PDB file of C-alpha atoms in Angstrom:
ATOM      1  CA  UNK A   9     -17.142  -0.978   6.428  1.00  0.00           C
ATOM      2  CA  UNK A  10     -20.794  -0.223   7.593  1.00  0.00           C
ATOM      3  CA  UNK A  11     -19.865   2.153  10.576  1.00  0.00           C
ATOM      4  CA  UNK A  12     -20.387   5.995  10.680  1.00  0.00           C
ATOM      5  CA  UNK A  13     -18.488   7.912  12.927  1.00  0.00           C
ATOM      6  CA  UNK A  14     -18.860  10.982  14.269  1.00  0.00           C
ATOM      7  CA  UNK A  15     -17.671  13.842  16.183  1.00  0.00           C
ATOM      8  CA  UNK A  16     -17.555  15.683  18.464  1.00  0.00           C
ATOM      9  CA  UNK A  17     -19.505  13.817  21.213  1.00  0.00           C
ATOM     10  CA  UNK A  18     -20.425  17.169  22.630  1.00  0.00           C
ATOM     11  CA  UNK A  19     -20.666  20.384  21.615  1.00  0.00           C
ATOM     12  CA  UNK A  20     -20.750  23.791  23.213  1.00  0.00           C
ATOM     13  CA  UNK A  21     -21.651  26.919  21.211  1.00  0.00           C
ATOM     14  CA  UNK A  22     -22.606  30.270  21.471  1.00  0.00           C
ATOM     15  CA  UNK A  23     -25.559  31.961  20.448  1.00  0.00           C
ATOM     16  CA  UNK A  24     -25.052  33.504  17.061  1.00  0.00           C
ATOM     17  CA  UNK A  25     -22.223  30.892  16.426  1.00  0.00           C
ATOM     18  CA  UNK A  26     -22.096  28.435  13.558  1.00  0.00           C
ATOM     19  CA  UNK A  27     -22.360  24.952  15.094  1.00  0.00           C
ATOM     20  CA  UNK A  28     -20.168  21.837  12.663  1.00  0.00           C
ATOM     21  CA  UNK A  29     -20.632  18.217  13.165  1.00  0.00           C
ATOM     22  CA  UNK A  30     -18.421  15.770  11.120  1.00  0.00           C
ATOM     23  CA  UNK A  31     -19.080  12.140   9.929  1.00  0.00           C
ATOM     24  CA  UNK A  32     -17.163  10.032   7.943  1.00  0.00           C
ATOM     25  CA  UNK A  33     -17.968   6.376   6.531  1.00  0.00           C
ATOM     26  CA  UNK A  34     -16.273   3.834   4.816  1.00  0.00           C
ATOM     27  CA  UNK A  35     -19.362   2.397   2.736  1.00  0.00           C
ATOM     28  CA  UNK A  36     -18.677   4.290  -0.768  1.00  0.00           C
ATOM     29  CA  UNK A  37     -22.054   2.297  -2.434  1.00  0.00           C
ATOM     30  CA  UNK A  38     -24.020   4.281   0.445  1.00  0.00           C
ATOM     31  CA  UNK A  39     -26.677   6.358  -1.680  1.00  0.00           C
ATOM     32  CA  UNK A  40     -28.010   8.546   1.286  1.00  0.00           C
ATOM     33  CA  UNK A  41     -27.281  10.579   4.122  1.00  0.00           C
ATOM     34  CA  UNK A  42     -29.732  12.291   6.554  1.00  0.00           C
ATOM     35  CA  UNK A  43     -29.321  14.043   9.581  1.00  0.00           C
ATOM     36  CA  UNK A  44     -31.620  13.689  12.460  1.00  0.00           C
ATOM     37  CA  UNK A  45     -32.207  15.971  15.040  1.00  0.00           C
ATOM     38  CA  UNK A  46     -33.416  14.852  18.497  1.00  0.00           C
ATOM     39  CA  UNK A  47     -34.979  16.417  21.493  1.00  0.00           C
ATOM     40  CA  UNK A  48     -35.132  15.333  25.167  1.00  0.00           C
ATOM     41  CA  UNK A  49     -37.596  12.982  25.268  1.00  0.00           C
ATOM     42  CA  UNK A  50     -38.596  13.094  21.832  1.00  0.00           C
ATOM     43  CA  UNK A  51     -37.860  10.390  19.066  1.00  0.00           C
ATOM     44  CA  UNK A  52     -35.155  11.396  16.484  1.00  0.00           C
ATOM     45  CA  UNK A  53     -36.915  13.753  13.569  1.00  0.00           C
ATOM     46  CA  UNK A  54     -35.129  13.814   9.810  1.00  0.00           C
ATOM     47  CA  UNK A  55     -33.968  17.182   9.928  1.00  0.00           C
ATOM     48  CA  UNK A  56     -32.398  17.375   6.100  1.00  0.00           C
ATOM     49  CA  UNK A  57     -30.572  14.844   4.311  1.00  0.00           C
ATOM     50  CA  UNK A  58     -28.460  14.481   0.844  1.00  0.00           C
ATOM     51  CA  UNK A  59     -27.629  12.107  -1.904  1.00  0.00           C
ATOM     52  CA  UNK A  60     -24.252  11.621  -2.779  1.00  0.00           C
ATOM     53  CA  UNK A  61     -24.710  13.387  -6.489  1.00  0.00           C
ATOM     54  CA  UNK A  62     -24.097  16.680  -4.774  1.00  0.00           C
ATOM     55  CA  UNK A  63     -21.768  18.620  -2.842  1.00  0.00           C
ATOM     56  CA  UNK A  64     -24.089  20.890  -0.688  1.00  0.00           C
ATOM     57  CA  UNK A  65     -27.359  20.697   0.709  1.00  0.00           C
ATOM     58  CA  UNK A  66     -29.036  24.147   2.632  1.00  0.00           C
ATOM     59  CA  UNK A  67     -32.181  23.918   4.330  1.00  0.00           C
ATOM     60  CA  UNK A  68     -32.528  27.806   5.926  1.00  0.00           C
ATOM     61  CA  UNK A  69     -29.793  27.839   8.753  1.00  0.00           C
ATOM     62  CA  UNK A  70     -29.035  23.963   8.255  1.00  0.00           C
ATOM     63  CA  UNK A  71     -26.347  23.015   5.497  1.00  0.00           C
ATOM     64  CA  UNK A  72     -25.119  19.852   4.612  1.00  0.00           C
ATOM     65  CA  UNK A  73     -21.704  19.486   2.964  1.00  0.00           C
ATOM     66  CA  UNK A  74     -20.648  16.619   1.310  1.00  0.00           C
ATOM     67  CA  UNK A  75     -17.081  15.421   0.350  1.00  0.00           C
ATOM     68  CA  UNK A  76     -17.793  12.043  -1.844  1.00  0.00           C
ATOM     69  CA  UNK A  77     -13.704  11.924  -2.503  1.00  0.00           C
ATOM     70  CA  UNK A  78     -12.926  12.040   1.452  1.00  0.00           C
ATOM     71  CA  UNK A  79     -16.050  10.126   2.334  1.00  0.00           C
ATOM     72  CA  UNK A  80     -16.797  12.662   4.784  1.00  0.00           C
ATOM     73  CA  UNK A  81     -20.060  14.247   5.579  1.00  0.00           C
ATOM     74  CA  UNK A  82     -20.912  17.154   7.668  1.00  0.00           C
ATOM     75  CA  UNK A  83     -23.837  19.676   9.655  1.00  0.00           C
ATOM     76  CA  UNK A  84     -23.311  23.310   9.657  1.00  0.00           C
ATOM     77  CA  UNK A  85     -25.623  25.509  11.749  1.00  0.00           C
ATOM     78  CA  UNK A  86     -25.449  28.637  11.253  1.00  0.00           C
ATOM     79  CA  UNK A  87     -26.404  31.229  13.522  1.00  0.00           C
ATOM     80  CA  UNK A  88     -27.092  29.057  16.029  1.00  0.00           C
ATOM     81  CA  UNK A  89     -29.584  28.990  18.837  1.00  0.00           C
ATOM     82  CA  UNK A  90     -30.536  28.123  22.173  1.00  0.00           C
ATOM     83  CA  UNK A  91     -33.586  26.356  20.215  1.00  0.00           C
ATOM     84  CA  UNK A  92     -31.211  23.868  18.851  1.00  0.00           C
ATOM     85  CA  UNK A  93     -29.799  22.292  21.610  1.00  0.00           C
ATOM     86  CA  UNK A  94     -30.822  19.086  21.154  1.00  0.00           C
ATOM     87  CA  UNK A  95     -28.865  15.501  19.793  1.00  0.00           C
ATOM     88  CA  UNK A  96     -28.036  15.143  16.385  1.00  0.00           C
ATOM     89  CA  UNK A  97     -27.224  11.692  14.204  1.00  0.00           C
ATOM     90  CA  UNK A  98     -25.798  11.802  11.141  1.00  0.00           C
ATOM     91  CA  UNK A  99     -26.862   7.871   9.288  1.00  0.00           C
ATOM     92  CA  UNK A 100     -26.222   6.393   5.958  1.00  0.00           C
ATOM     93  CA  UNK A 101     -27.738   4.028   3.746  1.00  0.00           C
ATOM     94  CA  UNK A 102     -27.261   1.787   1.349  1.00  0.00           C
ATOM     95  CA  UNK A 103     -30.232   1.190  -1.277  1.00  0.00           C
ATOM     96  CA  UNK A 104     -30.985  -2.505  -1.490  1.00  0.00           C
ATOM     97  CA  UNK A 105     -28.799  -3.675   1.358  1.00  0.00           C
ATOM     98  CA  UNK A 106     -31.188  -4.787   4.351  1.00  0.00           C
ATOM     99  CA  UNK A 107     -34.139  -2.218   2.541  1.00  0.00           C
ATOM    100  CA  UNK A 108     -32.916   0.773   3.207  1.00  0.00           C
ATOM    101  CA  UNK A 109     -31.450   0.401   6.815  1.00  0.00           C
ATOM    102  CA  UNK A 110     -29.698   3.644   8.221  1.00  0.00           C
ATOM    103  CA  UNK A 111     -26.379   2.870   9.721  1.00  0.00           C
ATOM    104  CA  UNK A 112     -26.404   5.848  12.555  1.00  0.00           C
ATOM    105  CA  UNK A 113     -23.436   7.925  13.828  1.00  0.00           C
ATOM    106  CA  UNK A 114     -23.240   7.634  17.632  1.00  0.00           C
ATOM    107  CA  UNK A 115     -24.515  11.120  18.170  1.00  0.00           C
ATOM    108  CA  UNK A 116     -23.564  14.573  19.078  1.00  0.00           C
ATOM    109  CA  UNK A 117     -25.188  16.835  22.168  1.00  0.00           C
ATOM    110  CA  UNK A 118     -25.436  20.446  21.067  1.00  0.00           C
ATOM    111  CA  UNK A 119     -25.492  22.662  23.337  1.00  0.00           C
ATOM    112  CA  UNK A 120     -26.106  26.720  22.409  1.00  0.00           C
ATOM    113  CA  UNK A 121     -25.373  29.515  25.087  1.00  0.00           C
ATOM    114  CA  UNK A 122     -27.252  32.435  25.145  1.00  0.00           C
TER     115      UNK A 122
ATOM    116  CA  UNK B  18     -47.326  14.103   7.821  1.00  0.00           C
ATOM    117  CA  UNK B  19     -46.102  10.821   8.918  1.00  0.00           C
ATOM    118  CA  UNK B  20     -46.970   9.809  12.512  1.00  0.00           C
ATOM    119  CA  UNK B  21     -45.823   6.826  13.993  1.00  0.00           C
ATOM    120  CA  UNK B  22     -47.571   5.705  17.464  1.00  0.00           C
ATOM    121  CA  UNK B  23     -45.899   4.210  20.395  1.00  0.00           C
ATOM    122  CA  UNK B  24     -48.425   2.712  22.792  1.00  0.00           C
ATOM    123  CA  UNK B  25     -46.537   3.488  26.123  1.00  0.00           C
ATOM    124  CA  UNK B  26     -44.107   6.396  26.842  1.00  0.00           C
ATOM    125  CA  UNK B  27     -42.815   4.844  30.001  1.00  0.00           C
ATOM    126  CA  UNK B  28     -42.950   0.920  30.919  1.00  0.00           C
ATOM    127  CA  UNK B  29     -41.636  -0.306  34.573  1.00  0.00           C
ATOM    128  CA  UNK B  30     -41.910  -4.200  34.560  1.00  0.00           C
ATOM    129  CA  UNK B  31     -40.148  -7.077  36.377  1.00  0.00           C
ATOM    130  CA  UNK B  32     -37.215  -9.251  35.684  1.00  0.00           C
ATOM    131  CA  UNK B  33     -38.578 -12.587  33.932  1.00  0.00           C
ATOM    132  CA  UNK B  34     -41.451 -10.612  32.656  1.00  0.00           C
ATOM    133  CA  UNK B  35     -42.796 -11.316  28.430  1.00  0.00           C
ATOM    134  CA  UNK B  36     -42.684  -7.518  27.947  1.00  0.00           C
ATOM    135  CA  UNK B  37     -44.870  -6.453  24.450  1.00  0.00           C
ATOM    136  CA  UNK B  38     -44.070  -3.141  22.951  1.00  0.00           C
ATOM    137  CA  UNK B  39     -46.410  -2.182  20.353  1.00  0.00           C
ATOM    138  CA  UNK B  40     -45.443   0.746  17.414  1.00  0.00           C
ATOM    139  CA  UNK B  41     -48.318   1.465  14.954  1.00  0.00           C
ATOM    140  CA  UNK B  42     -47.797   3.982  11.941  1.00  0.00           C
ATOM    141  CA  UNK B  43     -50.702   5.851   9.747  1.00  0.00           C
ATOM    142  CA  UNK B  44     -48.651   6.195   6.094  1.00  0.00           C
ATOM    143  CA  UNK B  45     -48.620   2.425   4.876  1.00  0.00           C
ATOM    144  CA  UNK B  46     -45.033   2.062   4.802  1.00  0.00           C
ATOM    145  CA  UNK B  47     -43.662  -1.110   4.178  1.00  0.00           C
ATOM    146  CA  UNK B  48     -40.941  -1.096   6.311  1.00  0.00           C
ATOM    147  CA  UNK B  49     -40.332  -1.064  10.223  1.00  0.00           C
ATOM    148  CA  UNK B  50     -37.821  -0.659  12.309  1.00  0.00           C
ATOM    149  CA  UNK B  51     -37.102  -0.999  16.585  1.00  0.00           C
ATOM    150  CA  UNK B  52     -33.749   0.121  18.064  1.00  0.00           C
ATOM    151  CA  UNK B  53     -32.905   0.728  21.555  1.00  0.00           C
ATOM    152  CA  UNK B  54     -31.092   4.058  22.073  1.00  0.00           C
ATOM    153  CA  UNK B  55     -28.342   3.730  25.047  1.00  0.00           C
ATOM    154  CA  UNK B  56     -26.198   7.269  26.291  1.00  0.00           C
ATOM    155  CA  UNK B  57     -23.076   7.387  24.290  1.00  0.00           C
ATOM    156  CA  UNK B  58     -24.224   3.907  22.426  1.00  0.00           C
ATOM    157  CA  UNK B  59     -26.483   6.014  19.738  1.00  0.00           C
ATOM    158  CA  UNK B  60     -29.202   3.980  17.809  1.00  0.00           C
ATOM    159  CA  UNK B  61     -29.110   0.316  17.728  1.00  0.00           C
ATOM    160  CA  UNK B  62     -31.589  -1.840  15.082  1.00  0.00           C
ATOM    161  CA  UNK B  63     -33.332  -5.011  17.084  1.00  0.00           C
ATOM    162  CA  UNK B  64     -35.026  -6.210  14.528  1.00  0.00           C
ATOM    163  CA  UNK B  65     -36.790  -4.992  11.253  1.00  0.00           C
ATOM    164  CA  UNK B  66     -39.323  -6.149   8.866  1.00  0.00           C
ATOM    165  CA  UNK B  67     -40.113  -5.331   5.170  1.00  0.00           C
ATOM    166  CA  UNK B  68     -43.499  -7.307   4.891  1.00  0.00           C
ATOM    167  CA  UNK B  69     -46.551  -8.514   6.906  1.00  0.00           C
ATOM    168  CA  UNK B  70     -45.191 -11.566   8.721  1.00  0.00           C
ATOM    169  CA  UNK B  71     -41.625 -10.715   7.489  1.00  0.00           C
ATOM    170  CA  UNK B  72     -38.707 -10.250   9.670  1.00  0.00           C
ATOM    171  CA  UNK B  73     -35.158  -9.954   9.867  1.00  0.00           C
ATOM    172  CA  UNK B  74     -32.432  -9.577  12.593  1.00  0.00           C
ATOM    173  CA  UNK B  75     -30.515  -6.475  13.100  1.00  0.00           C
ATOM    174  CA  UNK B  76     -27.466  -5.800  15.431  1.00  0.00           C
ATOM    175  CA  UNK B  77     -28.701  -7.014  18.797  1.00  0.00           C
ATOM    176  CA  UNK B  78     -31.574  -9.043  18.665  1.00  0.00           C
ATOM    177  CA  UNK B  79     -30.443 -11.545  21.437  1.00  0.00           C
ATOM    178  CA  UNK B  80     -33.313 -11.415  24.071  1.00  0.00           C
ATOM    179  CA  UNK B  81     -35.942  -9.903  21.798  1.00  0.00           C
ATOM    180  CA  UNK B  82     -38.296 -11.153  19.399  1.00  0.00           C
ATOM    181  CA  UNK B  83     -40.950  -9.641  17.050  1.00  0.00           C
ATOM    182  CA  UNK B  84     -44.571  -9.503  14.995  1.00  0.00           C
ATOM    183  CA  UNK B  85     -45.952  -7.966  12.634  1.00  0.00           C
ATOM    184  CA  UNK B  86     -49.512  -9.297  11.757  1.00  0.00           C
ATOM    185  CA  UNK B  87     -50.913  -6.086  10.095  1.00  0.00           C
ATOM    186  CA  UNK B  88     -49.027  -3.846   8.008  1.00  0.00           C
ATOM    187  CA  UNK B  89     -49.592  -0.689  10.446  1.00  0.00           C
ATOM    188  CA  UNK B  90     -48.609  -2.712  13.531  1.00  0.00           C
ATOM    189  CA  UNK B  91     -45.188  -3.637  14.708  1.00  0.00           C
ATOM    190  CA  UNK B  92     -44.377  -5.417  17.997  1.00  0.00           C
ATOM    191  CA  UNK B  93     -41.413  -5.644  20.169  1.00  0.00           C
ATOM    192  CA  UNK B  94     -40.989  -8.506  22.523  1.00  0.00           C
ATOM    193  CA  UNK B  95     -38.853  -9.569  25.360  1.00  0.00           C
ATOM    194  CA  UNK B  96     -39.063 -12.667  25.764  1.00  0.00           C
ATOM    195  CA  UNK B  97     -37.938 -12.942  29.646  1.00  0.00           C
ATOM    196  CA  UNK B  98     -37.096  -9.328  30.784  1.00  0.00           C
ATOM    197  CA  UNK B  99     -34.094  -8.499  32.353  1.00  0.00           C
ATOM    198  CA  UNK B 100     -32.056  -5.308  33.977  1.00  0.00           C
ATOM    199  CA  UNK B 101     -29.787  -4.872  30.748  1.00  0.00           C
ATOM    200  CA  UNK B 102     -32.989  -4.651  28.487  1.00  0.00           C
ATOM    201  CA  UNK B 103     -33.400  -1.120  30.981  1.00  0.00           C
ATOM    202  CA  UNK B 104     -33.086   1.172  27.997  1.00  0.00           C
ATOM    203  CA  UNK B 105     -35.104   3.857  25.749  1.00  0.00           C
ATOM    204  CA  UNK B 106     -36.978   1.825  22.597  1.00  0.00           C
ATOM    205  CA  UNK B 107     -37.619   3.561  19.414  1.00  0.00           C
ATOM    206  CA  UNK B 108     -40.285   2.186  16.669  1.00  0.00           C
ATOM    207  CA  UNK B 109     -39.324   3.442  13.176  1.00  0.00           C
ATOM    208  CA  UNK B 110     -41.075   3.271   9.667  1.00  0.00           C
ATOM    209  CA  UNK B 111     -40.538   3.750   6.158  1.00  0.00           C
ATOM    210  CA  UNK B 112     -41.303   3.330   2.479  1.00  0.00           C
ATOM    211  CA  UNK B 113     -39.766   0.988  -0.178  1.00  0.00           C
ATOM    212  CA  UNK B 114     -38.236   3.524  -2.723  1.00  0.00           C
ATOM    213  CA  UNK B 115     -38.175   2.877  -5.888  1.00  0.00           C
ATOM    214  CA  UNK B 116     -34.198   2.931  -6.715  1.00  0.00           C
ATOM    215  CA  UNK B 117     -33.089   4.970  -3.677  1.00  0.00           C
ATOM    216  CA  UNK B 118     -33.053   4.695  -0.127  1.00  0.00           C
ATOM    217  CA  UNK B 119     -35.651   6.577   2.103  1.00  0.00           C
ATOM    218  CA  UNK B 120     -36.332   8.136   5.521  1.00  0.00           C
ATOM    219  CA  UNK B 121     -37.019   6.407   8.456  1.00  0.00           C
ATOM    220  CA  UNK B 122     -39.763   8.385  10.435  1.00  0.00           C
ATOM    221  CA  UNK B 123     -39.364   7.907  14.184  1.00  0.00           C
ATOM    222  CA  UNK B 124     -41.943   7.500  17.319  1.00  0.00           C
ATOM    223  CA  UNK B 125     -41.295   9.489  20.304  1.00  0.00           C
ATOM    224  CA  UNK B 126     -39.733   6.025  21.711  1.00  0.00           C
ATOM    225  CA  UNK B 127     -40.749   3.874  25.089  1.00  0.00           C
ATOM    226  CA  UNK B 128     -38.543   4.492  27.877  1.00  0.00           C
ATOM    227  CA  UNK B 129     -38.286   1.091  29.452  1.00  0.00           C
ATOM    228  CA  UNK B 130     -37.449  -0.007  33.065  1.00  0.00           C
ATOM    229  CA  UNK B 131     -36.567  -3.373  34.306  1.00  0.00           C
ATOM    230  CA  UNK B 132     -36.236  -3.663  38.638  1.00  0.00           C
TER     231      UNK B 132
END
């Protein structure tokens, strides 16, 4: 009931394409969901997130959509670029259960062609 | 902006070494976190704490221990290294919200080798 998963593992897109990343979690009292986006060598860094009282988050080229019936949650990139290859975890939390822990997806490499 | 501080970006140490990794953040957050990051394993939580001198156990804290004397400071231990502790470690923070759950804001992790 705690895990996230996600998909693809990998991902392979073209520049100008619009990157999606899917999670789904069984958890329905989880009250948050942020994405993180990681770099080689770099720790993971929040890159947007949403609550479950809305549908859609959009952060300039990031959008998160949110399906609280289907308990699915997902990252669309649009016009993608080589900039964003990188890792990206999708996590969910629960507020009050084990303060605040995330309960992370397994992780997806992006990878953008130019 | 939040920074969180991981004393050593790369660690080589021996088997049956006490190995300390030491994660300090600048934002007085009550809550931190360590996880070891594995390829295709994604994040893992060691151990976490929500207080000075508090601590609980996360997912895989077999091997590994933990203190946090000052609020700012969080440290990793291992106890008696060994090869399958070989792995990246990443230091994590956070406030308490009030009502909803927060972000964690990561360190740029300490990649850690065991011969």
């Amino acid at each position: 009931q705690q895990q996230v998963k996600q998909s693809p593992q990998s991902l392979i897109v073209q520049k100008g394409g619009i990157s999606i990343i899917n999670c789904a979690y069984e958890n329905t009292a989880f009250d948050y969901f942020p994405w993180y986006q990681q770099f080689p060598g770099k720790g993971p860094a929040l890159l947007i997130a949403i609550r479950p009282d809305v549908s859609e988050k959009k952060e300039g080229r990031f959008t998160i959509s949110f399906n609280k019936s289907a308990k699915q949650f997902s990252l669309h990139i649009m016009d993608s670029q080589p900039g964003d290859s990188a890792t990206y975890f999708c996590a969910a939390s629960l507020y009050g259960g084990s303060q605040g822990n995330l309960i992370f997806g397994k992780g997806t490499k992006l990878s953008v062609k130019p | 902006d939040v920074k969180v501080t991981q004393s050593s970006r790369y660690l080589v140490k021996r088997t049956g070494e006490k190995v300390f990794l030491e994660c300090v953040q600048d934002m007085d957050h009550e809550n931190m976190f360590w996880y070891r990051q594995d390829p295709g394993l994604g994040l893992r939580l060691i151990y976490f704490s929500y207080d000075v001198k508090m601590k609980e156990k996360g997912d895989i804290p077999e091997g590994y221990s933990v203190s946090r004397e000052k609020k700012e400071r969080f440290s990793l231990i291992l106890e008696s290294a060994s090869t399958n502790q070989t792995s990246m470690y990443l230091c994590a923070s956070s406030p308490t919200g009030l009502g909803t759950s927060q972000p964690q804001h990561f360190g740029d992790g300490t990649r850690l080798s065991i011969l």
